[in-house]
Coordinates of C-alpha atoms and ligand atoms in Angstrom, one line a residue:
X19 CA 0.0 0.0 0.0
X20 CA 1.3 3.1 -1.0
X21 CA 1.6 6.1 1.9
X22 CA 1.0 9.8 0.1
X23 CA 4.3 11.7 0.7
X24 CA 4.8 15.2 2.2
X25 CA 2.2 18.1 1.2
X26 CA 2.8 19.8 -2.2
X27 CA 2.4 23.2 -2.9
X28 CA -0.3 24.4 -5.1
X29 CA -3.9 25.7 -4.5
X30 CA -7.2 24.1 -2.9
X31 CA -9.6 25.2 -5.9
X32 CA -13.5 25.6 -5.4
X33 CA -14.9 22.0 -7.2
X34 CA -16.6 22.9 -10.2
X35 CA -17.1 19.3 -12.0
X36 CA -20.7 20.6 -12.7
X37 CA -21.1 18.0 -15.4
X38 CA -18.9 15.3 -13.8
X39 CA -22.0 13.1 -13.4
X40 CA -23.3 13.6 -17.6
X41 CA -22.7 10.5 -19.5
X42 CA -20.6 10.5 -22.7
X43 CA -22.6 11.1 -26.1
X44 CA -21.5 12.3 -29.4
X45 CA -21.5 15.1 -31.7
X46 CA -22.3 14.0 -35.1
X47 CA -19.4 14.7 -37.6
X48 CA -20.4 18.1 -39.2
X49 CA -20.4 18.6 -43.1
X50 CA -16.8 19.6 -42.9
X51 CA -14.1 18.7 -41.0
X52 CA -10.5 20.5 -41.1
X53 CA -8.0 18.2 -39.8
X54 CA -4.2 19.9 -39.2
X55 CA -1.2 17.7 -39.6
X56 CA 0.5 18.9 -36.9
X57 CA -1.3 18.2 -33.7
X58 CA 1.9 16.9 -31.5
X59 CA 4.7 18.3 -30.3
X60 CA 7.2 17.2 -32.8
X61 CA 6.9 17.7 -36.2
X62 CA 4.4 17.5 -39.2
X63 CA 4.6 14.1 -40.7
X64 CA 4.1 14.6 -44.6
X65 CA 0.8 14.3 -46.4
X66 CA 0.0 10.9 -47.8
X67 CA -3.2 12.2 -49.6
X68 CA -4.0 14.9 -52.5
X69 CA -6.9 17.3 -53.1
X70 CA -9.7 15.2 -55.0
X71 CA -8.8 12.0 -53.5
X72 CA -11.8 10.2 -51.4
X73 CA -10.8 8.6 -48.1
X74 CA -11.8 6.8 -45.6
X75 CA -12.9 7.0 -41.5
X76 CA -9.8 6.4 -40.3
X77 CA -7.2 6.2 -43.5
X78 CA -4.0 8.1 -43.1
X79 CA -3.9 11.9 -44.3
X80 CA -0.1 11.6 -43.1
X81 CA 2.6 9.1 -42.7
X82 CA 5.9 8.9 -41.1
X83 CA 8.3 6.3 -40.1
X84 CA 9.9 8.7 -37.6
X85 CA 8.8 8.8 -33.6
X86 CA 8.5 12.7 -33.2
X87 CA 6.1 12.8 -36.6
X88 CA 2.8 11.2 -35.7
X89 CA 0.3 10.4 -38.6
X90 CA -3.5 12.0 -38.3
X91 CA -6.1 10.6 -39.4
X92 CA -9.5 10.8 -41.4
X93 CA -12.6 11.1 -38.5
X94 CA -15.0 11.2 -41.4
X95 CA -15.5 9.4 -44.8
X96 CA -15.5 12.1 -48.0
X97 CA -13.8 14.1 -50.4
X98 CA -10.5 15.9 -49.5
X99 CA -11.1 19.4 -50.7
X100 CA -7.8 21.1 -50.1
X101 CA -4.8 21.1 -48.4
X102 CA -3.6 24.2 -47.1
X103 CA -2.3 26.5 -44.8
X104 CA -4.5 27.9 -41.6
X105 CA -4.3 28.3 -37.7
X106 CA -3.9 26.3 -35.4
X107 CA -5.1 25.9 -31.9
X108 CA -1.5 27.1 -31.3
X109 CA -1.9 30.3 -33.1
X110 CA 1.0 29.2 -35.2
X111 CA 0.3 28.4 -39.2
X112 CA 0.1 24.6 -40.2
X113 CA -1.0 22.7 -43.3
X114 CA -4.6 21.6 -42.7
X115 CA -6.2 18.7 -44.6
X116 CA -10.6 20.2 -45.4
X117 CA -12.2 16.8 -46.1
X118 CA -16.0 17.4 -47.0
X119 CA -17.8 14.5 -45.1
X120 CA -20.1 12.6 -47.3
X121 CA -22.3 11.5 -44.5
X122 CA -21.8 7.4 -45.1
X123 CA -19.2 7.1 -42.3
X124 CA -17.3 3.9 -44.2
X125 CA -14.5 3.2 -42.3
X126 CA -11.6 1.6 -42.8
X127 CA -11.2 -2.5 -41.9
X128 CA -8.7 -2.8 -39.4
X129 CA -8.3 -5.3 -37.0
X130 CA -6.6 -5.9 -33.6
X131 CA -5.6 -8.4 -30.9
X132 CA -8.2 -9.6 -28.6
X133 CA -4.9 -9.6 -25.3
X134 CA -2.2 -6.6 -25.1
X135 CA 0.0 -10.0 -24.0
X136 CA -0.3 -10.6 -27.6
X137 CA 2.0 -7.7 -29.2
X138 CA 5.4 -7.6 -28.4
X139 CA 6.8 -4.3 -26.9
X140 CA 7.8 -3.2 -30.2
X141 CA 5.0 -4.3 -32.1
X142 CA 3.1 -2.0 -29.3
X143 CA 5.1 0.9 -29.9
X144 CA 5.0 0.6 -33.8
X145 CA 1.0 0.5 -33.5
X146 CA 0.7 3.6 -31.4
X147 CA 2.7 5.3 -33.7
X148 CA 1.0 4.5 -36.9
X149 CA -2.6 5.1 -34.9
X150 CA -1.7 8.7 -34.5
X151 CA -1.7 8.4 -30.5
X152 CA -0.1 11.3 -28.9
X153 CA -0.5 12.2 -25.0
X154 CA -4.3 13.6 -24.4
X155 CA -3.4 15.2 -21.2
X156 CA -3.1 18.6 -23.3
X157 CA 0.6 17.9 -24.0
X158 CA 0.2 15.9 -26.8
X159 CA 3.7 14.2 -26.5
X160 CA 4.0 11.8 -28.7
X161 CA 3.0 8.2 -26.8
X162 CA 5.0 6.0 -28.5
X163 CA 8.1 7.8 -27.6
X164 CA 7.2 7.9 -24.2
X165 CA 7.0 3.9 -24.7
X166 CA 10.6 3.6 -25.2
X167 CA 12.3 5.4 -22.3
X168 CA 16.1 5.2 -22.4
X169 CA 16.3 4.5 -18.2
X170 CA 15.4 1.8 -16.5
X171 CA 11.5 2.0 -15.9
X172 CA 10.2 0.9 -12.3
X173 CA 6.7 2.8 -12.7
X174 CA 3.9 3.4 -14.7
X175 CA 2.0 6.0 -13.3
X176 CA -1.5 6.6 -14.7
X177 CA -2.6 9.8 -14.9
X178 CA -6.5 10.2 -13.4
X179 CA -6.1 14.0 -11.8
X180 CA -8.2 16.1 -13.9
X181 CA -6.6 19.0 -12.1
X182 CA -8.6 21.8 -14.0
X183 CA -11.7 22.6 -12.6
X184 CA -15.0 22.0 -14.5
X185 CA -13.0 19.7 -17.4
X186 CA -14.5 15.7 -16.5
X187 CA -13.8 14.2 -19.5
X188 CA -11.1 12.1 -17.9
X189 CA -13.8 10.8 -14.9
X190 CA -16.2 9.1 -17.5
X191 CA -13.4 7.9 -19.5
X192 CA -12.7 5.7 -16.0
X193 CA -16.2 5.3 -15.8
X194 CA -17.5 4.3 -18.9
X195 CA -14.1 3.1 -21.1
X196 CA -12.6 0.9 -18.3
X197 CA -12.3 -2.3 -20.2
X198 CA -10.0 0.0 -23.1
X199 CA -8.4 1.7 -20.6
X200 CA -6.9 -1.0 -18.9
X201 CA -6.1 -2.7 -22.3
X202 CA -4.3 0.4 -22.7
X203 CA -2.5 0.3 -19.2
X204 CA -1.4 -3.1 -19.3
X205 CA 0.0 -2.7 -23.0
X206 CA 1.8 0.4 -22.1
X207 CA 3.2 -1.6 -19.0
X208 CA 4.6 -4.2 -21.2
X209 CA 6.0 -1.7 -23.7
X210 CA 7.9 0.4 -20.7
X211 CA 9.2 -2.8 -18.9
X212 CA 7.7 -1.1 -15.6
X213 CA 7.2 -3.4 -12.8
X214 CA 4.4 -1.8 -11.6
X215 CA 0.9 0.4 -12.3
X216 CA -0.4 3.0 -9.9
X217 CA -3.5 4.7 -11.3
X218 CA -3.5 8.2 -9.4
X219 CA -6.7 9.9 -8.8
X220 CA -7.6 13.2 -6.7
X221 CA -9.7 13.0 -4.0
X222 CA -13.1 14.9 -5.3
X223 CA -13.7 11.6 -7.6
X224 CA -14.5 9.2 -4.6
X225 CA -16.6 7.2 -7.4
X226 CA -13.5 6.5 -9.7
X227 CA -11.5 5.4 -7.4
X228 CA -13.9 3.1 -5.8
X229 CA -14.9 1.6 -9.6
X230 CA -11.1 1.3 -10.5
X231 CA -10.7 -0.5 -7.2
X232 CA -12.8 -3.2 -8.2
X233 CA -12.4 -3.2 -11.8
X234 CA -8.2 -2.7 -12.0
X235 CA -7.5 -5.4 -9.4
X236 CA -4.5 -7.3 -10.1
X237 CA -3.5 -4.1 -12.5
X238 CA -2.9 -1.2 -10.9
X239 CA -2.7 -0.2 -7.3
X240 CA -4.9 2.8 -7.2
X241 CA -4.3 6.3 -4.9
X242 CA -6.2 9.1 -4.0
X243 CA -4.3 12.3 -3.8
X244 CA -5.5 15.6 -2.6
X245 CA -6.9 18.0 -5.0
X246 CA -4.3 20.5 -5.0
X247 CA -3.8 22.2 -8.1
X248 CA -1.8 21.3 -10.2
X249 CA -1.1 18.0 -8.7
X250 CA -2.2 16.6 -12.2
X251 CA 1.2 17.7 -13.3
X252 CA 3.9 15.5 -13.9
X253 CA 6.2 16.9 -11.7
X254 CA 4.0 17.2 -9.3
X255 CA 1.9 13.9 -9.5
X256 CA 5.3 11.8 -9.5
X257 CA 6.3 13.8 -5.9
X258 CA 2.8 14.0 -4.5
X259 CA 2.6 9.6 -5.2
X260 CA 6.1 8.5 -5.2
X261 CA 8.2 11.4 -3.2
X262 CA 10.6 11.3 -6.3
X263 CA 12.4 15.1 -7.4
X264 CA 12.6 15.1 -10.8
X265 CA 16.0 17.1 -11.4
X266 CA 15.5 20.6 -13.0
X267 CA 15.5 20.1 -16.7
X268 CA 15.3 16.1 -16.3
X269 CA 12.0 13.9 -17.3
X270 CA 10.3 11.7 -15.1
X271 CA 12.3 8.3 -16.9
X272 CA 15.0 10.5 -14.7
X273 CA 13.5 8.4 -11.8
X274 CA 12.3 5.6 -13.1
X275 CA 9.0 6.9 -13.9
X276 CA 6.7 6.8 -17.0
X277 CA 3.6 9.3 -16.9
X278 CA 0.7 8.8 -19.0
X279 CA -2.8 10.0 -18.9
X280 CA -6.5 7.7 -19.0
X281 CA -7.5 8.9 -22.1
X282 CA -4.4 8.0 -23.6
X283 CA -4.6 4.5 -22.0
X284 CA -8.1 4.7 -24.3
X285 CA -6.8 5.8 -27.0
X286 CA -4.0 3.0 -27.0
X287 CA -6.7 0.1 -26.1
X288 CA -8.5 1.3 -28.9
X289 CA -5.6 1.2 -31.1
X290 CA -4.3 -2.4 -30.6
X291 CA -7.4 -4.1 -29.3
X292 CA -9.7 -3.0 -32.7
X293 CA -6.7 -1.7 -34.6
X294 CA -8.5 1.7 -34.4
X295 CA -7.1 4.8 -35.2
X296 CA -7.0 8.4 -32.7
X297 CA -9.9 10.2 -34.8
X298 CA -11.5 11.8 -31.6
X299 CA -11.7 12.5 -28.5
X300 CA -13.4 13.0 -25.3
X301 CA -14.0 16.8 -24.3
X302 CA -15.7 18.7 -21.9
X303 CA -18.1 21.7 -23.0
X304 CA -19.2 24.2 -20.4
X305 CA -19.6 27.4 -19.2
X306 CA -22.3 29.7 -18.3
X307 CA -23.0 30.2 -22.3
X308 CA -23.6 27.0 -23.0
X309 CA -27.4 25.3 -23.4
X310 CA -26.5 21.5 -23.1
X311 CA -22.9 21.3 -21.0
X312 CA -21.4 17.9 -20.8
X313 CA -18.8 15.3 -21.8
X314 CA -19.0 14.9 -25.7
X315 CA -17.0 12.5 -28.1
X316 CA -16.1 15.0 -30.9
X317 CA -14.7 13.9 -34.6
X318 CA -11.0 15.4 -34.6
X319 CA -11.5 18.3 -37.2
X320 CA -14.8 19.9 -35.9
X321 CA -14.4 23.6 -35.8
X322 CA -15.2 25.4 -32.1
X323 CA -18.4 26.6 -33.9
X324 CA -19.8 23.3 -34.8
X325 CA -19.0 22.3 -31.8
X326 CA -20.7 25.3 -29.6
X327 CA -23.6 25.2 -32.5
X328 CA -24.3 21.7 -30.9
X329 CA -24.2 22.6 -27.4
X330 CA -26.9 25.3 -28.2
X331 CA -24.2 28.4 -27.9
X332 CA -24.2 29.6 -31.5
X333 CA -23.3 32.9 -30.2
X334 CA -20.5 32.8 -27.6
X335 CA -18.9 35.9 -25.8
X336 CA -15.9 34.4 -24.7
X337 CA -14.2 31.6 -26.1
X338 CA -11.5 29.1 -24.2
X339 CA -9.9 26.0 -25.1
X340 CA -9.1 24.1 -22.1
X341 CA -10.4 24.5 -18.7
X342 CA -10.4 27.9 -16.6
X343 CA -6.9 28.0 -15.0
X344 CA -4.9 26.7 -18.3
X345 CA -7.6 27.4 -21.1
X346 CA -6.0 30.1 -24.0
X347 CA -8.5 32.2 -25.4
X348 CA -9.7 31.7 -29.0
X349 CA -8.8 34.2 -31.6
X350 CA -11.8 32.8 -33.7
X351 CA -14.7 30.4 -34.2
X352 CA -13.0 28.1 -36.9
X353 CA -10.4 26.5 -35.5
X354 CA -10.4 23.0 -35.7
X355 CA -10.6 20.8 -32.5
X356 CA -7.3 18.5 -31.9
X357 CA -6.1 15.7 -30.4
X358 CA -4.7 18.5 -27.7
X359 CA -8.0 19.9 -27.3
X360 CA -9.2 19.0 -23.2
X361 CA -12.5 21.3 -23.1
X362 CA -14.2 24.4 -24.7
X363 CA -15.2 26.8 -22.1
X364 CA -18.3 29.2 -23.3
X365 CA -17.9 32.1 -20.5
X366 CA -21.2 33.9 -19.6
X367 CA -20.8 37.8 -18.5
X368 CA -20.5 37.1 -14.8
X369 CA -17.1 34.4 -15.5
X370 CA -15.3 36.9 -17.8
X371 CA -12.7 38.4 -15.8
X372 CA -12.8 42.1 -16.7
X373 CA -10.7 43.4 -13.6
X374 CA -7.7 45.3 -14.3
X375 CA -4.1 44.3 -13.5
X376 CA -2.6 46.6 -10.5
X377 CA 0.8 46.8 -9.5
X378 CA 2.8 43.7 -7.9
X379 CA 2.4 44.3 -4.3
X380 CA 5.1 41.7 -3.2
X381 CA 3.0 39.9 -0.9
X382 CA 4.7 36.8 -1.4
X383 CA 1.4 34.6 -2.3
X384 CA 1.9 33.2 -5.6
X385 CA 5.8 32.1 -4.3
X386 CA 4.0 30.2 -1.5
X387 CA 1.3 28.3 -3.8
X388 CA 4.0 27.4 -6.9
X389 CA 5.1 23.9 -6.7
X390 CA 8.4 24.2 -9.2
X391 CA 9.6 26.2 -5.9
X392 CA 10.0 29.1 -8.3
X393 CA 9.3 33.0 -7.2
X394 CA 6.6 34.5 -10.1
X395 CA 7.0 37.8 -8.9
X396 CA 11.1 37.9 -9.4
X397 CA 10.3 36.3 -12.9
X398 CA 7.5 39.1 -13.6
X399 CA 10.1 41.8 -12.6
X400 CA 13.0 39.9 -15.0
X401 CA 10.9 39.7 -18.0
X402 CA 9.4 43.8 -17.3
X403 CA 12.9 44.6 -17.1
X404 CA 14.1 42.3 -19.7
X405 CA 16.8 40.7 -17.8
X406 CA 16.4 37.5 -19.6
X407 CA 19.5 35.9 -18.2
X408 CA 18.3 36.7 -14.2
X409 CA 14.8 35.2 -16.0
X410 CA 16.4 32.1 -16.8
X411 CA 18.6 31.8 -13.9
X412 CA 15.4 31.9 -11.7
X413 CA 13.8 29.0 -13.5
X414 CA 11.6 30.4 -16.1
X415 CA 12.1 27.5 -18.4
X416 CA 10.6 25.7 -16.0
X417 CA 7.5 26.8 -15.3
X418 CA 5.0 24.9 -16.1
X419 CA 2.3 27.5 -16.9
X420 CA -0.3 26.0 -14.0
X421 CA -1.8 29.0 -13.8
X422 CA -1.7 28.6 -9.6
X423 CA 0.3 31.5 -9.1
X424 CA -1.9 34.3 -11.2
X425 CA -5.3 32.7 -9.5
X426 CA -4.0 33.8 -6.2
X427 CA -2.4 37.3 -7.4
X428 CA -4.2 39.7 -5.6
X429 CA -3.2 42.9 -8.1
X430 CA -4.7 40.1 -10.9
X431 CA -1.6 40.2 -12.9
X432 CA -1.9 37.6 -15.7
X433 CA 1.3 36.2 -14.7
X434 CA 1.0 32.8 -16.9
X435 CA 1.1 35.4 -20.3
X436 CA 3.8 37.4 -19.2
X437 CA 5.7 33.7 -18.2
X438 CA 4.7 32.3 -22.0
X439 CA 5.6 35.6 -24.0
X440 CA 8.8 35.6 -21.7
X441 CA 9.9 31.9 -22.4
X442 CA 9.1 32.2 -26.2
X443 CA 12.1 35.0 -25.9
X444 CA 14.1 32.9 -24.6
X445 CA 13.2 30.5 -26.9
X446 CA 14.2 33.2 -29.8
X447 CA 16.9 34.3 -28.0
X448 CA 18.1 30.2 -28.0
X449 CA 17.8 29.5 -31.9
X450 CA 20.4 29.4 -34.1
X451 CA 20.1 32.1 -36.3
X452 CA 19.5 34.7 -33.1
X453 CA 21.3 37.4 -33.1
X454 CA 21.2 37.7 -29.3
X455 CA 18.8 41.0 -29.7
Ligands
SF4_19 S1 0.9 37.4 -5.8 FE1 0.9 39.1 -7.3 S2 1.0 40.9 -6.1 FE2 1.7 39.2 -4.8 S3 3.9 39.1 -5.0 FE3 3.0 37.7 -6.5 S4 2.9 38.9 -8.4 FE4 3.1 40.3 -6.7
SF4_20 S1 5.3 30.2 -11.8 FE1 4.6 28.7 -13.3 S2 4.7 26.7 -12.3 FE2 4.8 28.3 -10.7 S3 2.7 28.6 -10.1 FE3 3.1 30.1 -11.7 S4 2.4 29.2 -13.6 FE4 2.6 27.5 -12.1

C-alpha cells in the first residue's frame, strides 16, 4: 500500500465538475471537417493524400516512419477538398487537410488483438505510432516515444487528476471506457518494462476510485491524492505519489518513472485491441453560455463553432480551449478541435474576468502556492525589465504554466502570459540564427 508523501504546494480550488455526473454522447461529424497535420509536439509528418482524392474514417492523411512525426487521421469518410495552410489551436500556421464529409461514415477495416499480452513491446510501440496516438493530457507528447524510455522503468503512473476545474472528460473515461483503458495500461506496462501500475486519482472523484478498485484489481494499485492544483502535473503527481524530485531540466524516466494519462490509455486500447485509429476525443463543454454542458465525443477536425452550434451556444462571448486556470483564449470560431484539445469553455458575462491588472504588491502569495519552488514575482520583474538571463537563472524555463500563481495574485496580474511571452524570448533568443537582440 502506498503512503502519500509530504504536502505539495499548489492551491485548494473551489470544485466545479458541474457535469462530472453527464454520461458521454457524441457530436455528429459536421459537413466539414478540417484536420491539421500537426497536432503533436514534434513535427508534421508529410501528407500521404492529395486534393480530389476520397478517403476513408480512419485512413491516413499523413505518414511517417519517424517517432516525433505522428500520422492524423480521417474522422470522417468524404472528399478531400484542399490542403492548405490555416491556424492552429496554437496560433501558429500549419498545413490543414478540409475533407467534405459525405455522410456514409465507411471506415476503414482494421483489426486488432483480442490480449495486449499478444503484441510484443515493439510491435506495441509501432502501433501507437502509426494510430496517430499522442498524449491527451493537453501535451500531446507523442506516446510511443514515451513507450521507449532510455532508463530503466520501475513505474507506470497513470494519470487520473483532472486538475482543471470543471473539465470531466477524464472521470467518464474511468467510468465508462474501463475495459480500453486497462487494455491500454497493461499494453503500455509491457511496452515500458515497468514493474508496476499505480492509477492516481484526486480525491473529489471518490466514485472513480472506488470503480477502478474493483475493476483494476491485479493491474494497478490505485491512490487518491489531494486536489491540490496542479497535482495533475507531472512533476508534481510523481512527488505527491512516489516522493521522487525530478531534477530541473530532467524527465520523469530520470526516476524511473513513465507518466501517461487515462484517455491515452483509451486511445491506446483502442488502437491495438480493434486496430482503431485516434480520430476523436473526449472533451468537456461548459460554461455559463452553454445550453446543453457535458462530456461529448467529438470527430478530430470539428471547428469550435460546430462544436458550440451543438451545445446550443451559436453565439458565444468568450471563447476558451481548455479548462479555466490553463484554457488560451480563442482568436476565432474556426479553429479546428485537436487531439490536444481537453474542453471548450463558453464564459457567460458574470465568468469573464474584466478586472484590471494593478501593480505587484510583493506579498509573497503566488511564491507560497508554486510547486516548481520558483518566485513568479522575481520572474514578472525579470521579463518587465528584460533581464532575460536573471529570468532564466530563476527557472523560467521551468514553469510549467499552472496557472496557480496568477489565481492567487491579488493585483490580478496575468502572470502565466507574461511567463509564456517571456519563455518564447528565450526560446528566440536560444535558436540558431538569433542574433542575441
Ligand atoms: S501574488 Fe501578485 S502581487 Fe503578490 S507578489 Fe506575486 S505577483 Fe506580486
Ligand atoms: S510560476 Fe509557473 S509553475 Fe509556478 S505557479 Fe506560476 S504558472 Fe505555475
Amino acid at each position: 500500500m502506498l503512503g502519500l508523501r509530504k504536502r505539495h504546494a499548489g492551491v485548494r480550488l473551489p470544485s466545479a465538475k458541474t457535469v462530472a455526473d453527464v454520461a458521454l454522447t457524441e457530436i455528429p461529424a459536421p459537413q466539414n471537417v478540417y484536420i491539421p497535420l500537426q497536432q503533436h509536439i514534434g513535427i508534421a509528418a508529410e501528407p500521404c493524400v492529395k486534393r480530389g482524392d476520397r478517403v476513408l474514417m480512419g485512413d491516413p492523411l499523413s505518414m511517417s516512419d519517424h517517432p516525433m512525426q505522428v500520422p492524423v487521421h480521417a474522422s470522417v469518410s468524404g472528399k478531400v477538398r484542399s490542403i492548405t495552410e490555416g491556424v492552429l489551436p496554437s496560433g501558429r500556421l500549419g498545413t490543414i487537410v478540409h475533407i467534405e464529409n459525405d455522410g456514409l461514415y465507411e471506415r476503414r477495416e482494421t483489426s486488432g488483438r483480442p490480449s495486449p499480452h499478444d503484441y510484443t513491446p515493439e510491435e506495441i510501440r509501432k502501433a501507437v505510432h502509426e494510430g496517430g496516438v499522442v498524449g491527451l493530457g493537453g501535451a500531446a507528447f507523442p506516446t510511443s516515444v514515451k513507450l521507449n524510455p532510455k532508463k530503466k522503468i520501475d513505474t507506470l503512473l497513470i494519470n487520473g487528476c483532472e486538475g482543471e476545474p470543471v473539465l470531466s472528460a477524464d472521470h467518464r473515461a474511468i467510468l465508462e471506457l474501463t475495459d480500453l483503458m486497462l487494455y491500454g495500461i497493461q499494453a503500455m506496462q509491457i511496452a515500458t518494462g515497468a514493474e508496476r501500475v499505480i492509477i492516481a486519482l484526486e480525491d473529489h472523484d471518490p466514485d472513480g476510485a472506488e470503480h477502478l478498485r474493483k475493476e483494476a484489481k491485479g493491474i494497478a494499485e490505485v491512490v487518491v491524492v489531494p486536489a491540490v492544483y496542479p497535482v495533475s502535473g507531472e512533476y508534481t503527481l510523481i512527488k505527491a505519489v512516489l516522493g521522487r524530485r525530478i531534477p530541473i531540466g530532467g524527465l520523469p524516466a530520470d526516476v524511473g518513472v513513465v507518466v501517461q494519462n487515462v484517455e491515452t490509455a483509451v486511445a491506446v486500447g483502442r488502437v491495438l485491441r480493434d486496430g482503431w485509429p485516434l480520430t476523436r476525443r473526449i472533451i468537456t463543454v461548459a460554461g455559463g453560455d452553454v445550453e446543453r454542458p457535458g462530456n461529448y465525443y467529438v470527430a478530430l477536425g470539428t471547428t469550435i463553432a460546430d462544436v458550440l452550434e451543438h451545445v446550443g451556444c451559436p453565439t458565444p462571448r468568450q471563447v476558451l480551449l481548455g479548462g479555466p486556470m490553463m484554457g488560451q483564449a480563442v482568436p476565432n470560431l474556426d479553429i479546428p478541435v485537436v487531439k490536444g484539445t481537453s474542453g471548450i469553455m463558453a464564459l457567460s458575462p458574470a465568468e469573464i474576468d474584466v478586472r484590471e491588472p494593478l501593480p505587484c504588491v510583493r506579498c509573497g502569495q503566488c511564491i507560497a502556492v508554486c510547486d516548481k519552488g520558483l518566485s513568479p514575482m522575481m520572474l514578472l520583474k525579470y521579463i518587465q525589465n528584460g533581464e532575460w538571463e536573471k529570468a532564466e537563472e530563476w527557472g523560467l524555463r521551468t514553469c510549467m504554466e499552472c496557472g496557480a500563481c496568477a489565481f492567487v495574485c491579488p493585483s490580478n496580474i496575468p502572470l502565466v502570459q507574461w511567463f509564456k511571452s517571456g519563455k518564447a524570448t528565450l526560446s528566440a533568443k536560444a535558436a540558431p540564427n538569433s542574433k542575441g537582440s
